[in-house]
Coordinates of C-alpha atoms in Angstrom, one line a residue:
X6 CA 30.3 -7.9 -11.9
X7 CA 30.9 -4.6 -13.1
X8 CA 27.3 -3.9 -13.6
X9 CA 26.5 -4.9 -10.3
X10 CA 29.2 -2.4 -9.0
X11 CA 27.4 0.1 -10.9
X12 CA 24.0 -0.2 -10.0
X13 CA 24.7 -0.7 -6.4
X14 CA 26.7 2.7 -6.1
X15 CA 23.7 4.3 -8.0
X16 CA 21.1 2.9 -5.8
X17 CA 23.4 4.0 -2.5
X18 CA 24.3 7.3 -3.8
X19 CA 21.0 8.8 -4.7
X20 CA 18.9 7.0 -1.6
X21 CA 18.7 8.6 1.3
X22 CA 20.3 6.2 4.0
X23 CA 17.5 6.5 6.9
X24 CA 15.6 3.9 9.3
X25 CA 11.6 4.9 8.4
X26 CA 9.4 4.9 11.5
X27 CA 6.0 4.0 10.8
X28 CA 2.7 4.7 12.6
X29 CA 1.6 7.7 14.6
X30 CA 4.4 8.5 16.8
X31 CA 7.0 5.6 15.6
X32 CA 4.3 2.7 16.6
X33 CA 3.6 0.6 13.7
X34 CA 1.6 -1.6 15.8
X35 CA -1.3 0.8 15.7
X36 CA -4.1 -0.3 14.1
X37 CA -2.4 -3.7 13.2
X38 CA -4.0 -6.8 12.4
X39 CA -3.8 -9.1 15.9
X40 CA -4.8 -12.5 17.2
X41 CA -4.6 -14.4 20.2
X42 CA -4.8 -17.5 22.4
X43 CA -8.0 -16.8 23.4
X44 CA -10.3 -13.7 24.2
X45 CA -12.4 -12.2 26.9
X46 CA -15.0 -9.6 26.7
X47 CA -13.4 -7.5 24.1
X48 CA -11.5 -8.2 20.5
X49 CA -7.6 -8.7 20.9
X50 CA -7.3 -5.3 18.5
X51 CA -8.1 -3.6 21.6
X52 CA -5.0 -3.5 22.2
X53 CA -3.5 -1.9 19.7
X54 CA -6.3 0.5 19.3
X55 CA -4.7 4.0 20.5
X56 CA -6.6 4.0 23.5
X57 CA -4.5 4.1 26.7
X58 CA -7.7 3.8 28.9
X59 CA -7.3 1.5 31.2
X60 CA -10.5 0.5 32.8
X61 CA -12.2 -2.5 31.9
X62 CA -15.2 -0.7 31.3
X63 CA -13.9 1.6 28.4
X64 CA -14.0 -1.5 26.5
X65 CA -10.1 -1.4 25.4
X66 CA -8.8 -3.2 27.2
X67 CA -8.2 -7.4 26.5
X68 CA -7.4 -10.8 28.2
X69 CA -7.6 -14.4 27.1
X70 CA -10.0 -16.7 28.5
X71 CA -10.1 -18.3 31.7
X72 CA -9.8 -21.5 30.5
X73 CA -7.0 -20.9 27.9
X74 CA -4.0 -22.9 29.5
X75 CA -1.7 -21.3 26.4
X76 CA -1.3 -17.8 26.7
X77 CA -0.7 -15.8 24.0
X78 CA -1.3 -12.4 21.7
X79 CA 0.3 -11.3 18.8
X80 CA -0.1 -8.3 16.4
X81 CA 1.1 -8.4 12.2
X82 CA 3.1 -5.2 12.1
X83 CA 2.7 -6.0 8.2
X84 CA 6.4 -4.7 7.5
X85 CA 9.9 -6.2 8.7
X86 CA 10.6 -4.0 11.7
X87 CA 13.9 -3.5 13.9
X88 CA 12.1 -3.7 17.6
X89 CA 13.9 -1.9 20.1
X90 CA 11.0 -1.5 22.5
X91 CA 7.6 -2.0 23.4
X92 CA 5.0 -0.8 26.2
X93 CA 2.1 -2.4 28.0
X94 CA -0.2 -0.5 30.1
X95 CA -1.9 -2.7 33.0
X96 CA -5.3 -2.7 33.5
X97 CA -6.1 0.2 36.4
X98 CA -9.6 -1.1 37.9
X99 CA -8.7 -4.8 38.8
X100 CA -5.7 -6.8 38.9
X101 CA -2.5 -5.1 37.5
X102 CA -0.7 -8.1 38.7
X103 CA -2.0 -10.1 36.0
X104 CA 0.7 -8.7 33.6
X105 CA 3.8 -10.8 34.8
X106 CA 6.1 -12.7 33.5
X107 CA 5.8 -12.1 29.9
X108 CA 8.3 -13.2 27.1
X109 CA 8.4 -10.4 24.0
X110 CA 9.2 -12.8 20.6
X111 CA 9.4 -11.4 17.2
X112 CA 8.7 -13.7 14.3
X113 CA 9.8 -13.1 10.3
X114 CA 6.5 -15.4 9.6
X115 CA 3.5 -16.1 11.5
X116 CA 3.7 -18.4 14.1
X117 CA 0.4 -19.8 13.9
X118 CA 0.6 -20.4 10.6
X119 CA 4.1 -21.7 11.0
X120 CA 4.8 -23.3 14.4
X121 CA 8.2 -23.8 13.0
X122 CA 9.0 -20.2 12.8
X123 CA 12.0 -19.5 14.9
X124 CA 11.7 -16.3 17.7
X125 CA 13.5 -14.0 18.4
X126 CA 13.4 -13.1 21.7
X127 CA 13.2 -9.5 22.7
X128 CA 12.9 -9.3 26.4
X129 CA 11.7 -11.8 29.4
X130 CA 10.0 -9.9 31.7
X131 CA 9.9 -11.7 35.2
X132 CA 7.8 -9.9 38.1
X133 CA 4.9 -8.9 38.3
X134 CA 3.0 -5.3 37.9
X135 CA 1.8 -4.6 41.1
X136 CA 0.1 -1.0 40.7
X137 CA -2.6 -0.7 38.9
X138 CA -2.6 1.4 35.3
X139 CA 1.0 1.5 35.4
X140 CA 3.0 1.2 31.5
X141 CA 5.7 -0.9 31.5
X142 CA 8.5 0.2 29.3
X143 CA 10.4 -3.3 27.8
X144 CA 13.7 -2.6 26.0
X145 CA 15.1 -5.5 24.3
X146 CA 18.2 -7.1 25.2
X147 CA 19.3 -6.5 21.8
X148 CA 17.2 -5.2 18.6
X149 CA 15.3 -7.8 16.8
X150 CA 13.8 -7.8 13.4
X151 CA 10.8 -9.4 12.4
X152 CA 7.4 -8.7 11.4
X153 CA 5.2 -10.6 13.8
X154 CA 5.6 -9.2 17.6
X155 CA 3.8 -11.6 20.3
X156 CA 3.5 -11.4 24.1
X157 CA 3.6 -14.6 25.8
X158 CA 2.5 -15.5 29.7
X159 CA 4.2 -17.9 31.5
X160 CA 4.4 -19.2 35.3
X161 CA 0.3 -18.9 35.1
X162 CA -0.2 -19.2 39.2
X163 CA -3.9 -20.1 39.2
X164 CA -7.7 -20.2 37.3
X165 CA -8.0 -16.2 37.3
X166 CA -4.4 -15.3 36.7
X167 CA -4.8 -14.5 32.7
X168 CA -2.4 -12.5 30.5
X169 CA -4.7 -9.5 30.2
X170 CA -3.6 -5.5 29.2
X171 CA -5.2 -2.4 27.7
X172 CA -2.6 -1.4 25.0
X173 CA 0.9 -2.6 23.3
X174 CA 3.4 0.0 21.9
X175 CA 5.7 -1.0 19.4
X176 CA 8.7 0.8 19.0
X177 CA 11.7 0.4 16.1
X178 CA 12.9 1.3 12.4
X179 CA 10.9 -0.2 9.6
X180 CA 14.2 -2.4 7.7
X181 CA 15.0 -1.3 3.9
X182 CA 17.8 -2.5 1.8
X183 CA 19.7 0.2 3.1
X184 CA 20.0 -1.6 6.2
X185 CA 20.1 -5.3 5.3
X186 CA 22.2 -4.6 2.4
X187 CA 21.4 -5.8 -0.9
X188 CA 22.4 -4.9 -4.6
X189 CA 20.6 -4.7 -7.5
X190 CA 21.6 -6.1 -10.2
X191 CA 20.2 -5.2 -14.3
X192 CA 18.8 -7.1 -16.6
X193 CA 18.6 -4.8 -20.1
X194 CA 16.0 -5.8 -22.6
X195 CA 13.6 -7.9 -20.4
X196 CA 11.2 -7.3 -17.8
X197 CA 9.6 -9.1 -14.6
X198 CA 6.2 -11.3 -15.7
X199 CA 5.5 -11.6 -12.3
X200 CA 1.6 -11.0 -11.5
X201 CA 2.3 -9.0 -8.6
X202 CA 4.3 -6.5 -10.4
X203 CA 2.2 -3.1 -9.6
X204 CA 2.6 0.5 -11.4
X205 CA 3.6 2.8 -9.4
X206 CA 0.8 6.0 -8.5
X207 CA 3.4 8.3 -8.7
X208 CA 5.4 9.3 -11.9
X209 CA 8.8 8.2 -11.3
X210 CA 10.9 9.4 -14.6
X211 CA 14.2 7.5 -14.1
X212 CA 15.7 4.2 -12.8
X213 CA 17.5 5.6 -9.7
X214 CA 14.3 7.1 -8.4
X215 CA 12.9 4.1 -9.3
X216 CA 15.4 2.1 -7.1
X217 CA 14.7 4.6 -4.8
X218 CA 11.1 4.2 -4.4
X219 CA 12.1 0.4 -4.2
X220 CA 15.1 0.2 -1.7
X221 CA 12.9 2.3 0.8
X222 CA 10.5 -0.4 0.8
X223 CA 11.9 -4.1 2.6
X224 CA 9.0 -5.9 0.5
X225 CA 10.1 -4.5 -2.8
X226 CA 12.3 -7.7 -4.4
X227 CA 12.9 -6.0 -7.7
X228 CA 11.4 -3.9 -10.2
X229 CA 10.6 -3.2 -14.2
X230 CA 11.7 0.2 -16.2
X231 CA 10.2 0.7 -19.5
X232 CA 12.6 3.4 -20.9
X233 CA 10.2 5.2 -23.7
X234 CA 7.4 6.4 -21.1
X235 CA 9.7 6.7 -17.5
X236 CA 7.1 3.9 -16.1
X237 CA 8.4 2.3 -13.1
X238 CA 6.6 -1.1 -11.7
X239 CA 7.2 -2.9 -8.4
X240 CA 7.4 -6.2 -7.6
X241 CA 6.4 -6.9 -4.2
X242 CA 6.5 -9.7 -1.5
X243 CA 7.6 -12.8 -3.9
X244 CA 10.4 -14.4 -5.3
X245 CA 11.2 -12.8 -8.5
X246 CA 9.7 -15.0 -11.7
X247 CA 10.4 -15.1 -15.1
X248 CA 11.5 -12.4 -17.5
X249 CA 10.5 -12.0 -20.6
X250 CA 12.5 -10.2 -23.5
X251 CA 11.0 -6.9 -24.2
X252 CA 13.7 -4.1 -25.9
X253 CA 11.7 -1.0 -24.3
X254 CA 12.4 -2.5 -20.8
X255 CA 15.2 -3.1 -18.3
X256 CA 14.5 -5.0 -14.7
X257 CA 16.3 -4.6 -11.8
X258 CA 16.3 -7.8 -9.1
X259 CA 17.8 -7.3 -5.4
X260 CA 20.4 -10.0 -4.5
X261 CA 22.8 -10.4 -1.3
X262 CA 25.5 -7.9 -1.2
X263 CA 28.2 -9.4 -3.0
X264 CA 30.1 -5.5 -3.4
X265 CA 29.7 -3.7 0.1
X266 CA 27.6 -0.9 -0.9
X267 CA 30.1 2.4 -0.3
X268 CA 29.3 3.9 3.1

């Protein structure tokens, strides 16, 4: 326990407690892998493509199909994200009223993948848009925190009424174990076998800027430190494996914060 104490007010003390924003302008959608229902015309990264044209024509605009009776897009923002808001711009050369009554849902996995993934709802949004290239700024009830972020039509009214948009702004903090709170706790004389432990680019020369580098990062579930060269490695996206003994090395694994980091 008294290690844990340790490392977890050396980890809070020398990391800088911030929310990242990511993406151009605080929109880690940009740019972001996206699927959908269904699609019309034009791919569903249209809409997340920088573009705020909104005529059909400019080709950045997208809607599912006609014949798509389950309405739905969805962009990977690739990261945990806190959401706090979001922004679709209606198409301005046909139909703005097309973009009504739209649930916002963040997911921590992908729905597709995982119909049982539970949402989080950000915001219903009942009524319709009734002039044309207008954005609609969505605030969420409440901040939610998930990765996947997906627009969902309901109430369809008839054959041609389609969820259809030109661009989705995300807006939030990209999480990091600052913010869910976590500790890390030491293991001295082994390191992580994992095979998706990766060396850092950067020289990092000592194991708080190590845990730095890590705790800024919500993916980062632990980390190796070999003590003779000041080489730090990440392990990323996985539950932590085996360790193997190994006297130039400690590793560091995040846990749930059993000692409240000091504020």
């Amino acid at each position: 326990m008294r290690g844990r104490v340790a490392i977890c007010i050396l980890v809070c003390v020398t990391v800088l407690r911030i929310q990242e924003t990511t993406g151009t302008d605080g929109n880690p959608a940009l740019n972001k892998p996206t699927s959908a229902s269904s699609m019309l015309g034009f791919a569903s990264s249209t809409a997340v493509d920088g573009k705020n044209d909104t005529h059909w024509g400019s080709q950045s605009c997208f809607s599912v199909d006609f014949s798509d009776p389950d309405h739905w897009w969805q962009v990977d923002l690739q990261y945990q994200v806190l959401v706090t808001e979001i922004k679709v711009s209606s198409r301005s050369d046909c139909c703005p009223e097309r973009l009504h009554d739209f649930s916002v849902d963040v997911y921590d996995t992908d729905p597709t993948l995982n119909p049982l993934s539970p949402a989080k709802q950000c915001y219903f949004y009942s009524g319709s848009v009734t002039s044309p290239g207008v954005t609609v700024t969505v605030t969420c009830t409440r901040p939610v925190s998930g990765r996947y972020l997906r627009l969902t039509g309901k109430n369809r009214i008839n054959d041609v009424d389609v969820l259809q948009f030109c661009e989705v702004q995300v807006f939030g903090a990209t999480e990091t174990h600052s913010t869910s709170c976590s500790t890390l706790t030491q293991q001295r004389g082994k390191r992580f076998s994992s095979v998706l432990v990766h060396d850092l680019q950067s020289h990092v020369n000592d194991p708080a800027a190590c845990a730095s580098v890590c705790e800024r990062d919500i993916r980062c579930t632990g980390f190796n430190f070999k003590l003779t060269e000041g080489t730090c490695q990440l392990v990323r996206d996985t539950e932590i494996g085996p360790t193997v003994a190994d006297a130039s090395w400690n590793c560091y694994q995040y846990e749930p914060c059993w000692v409240p980091c000091p504020a």
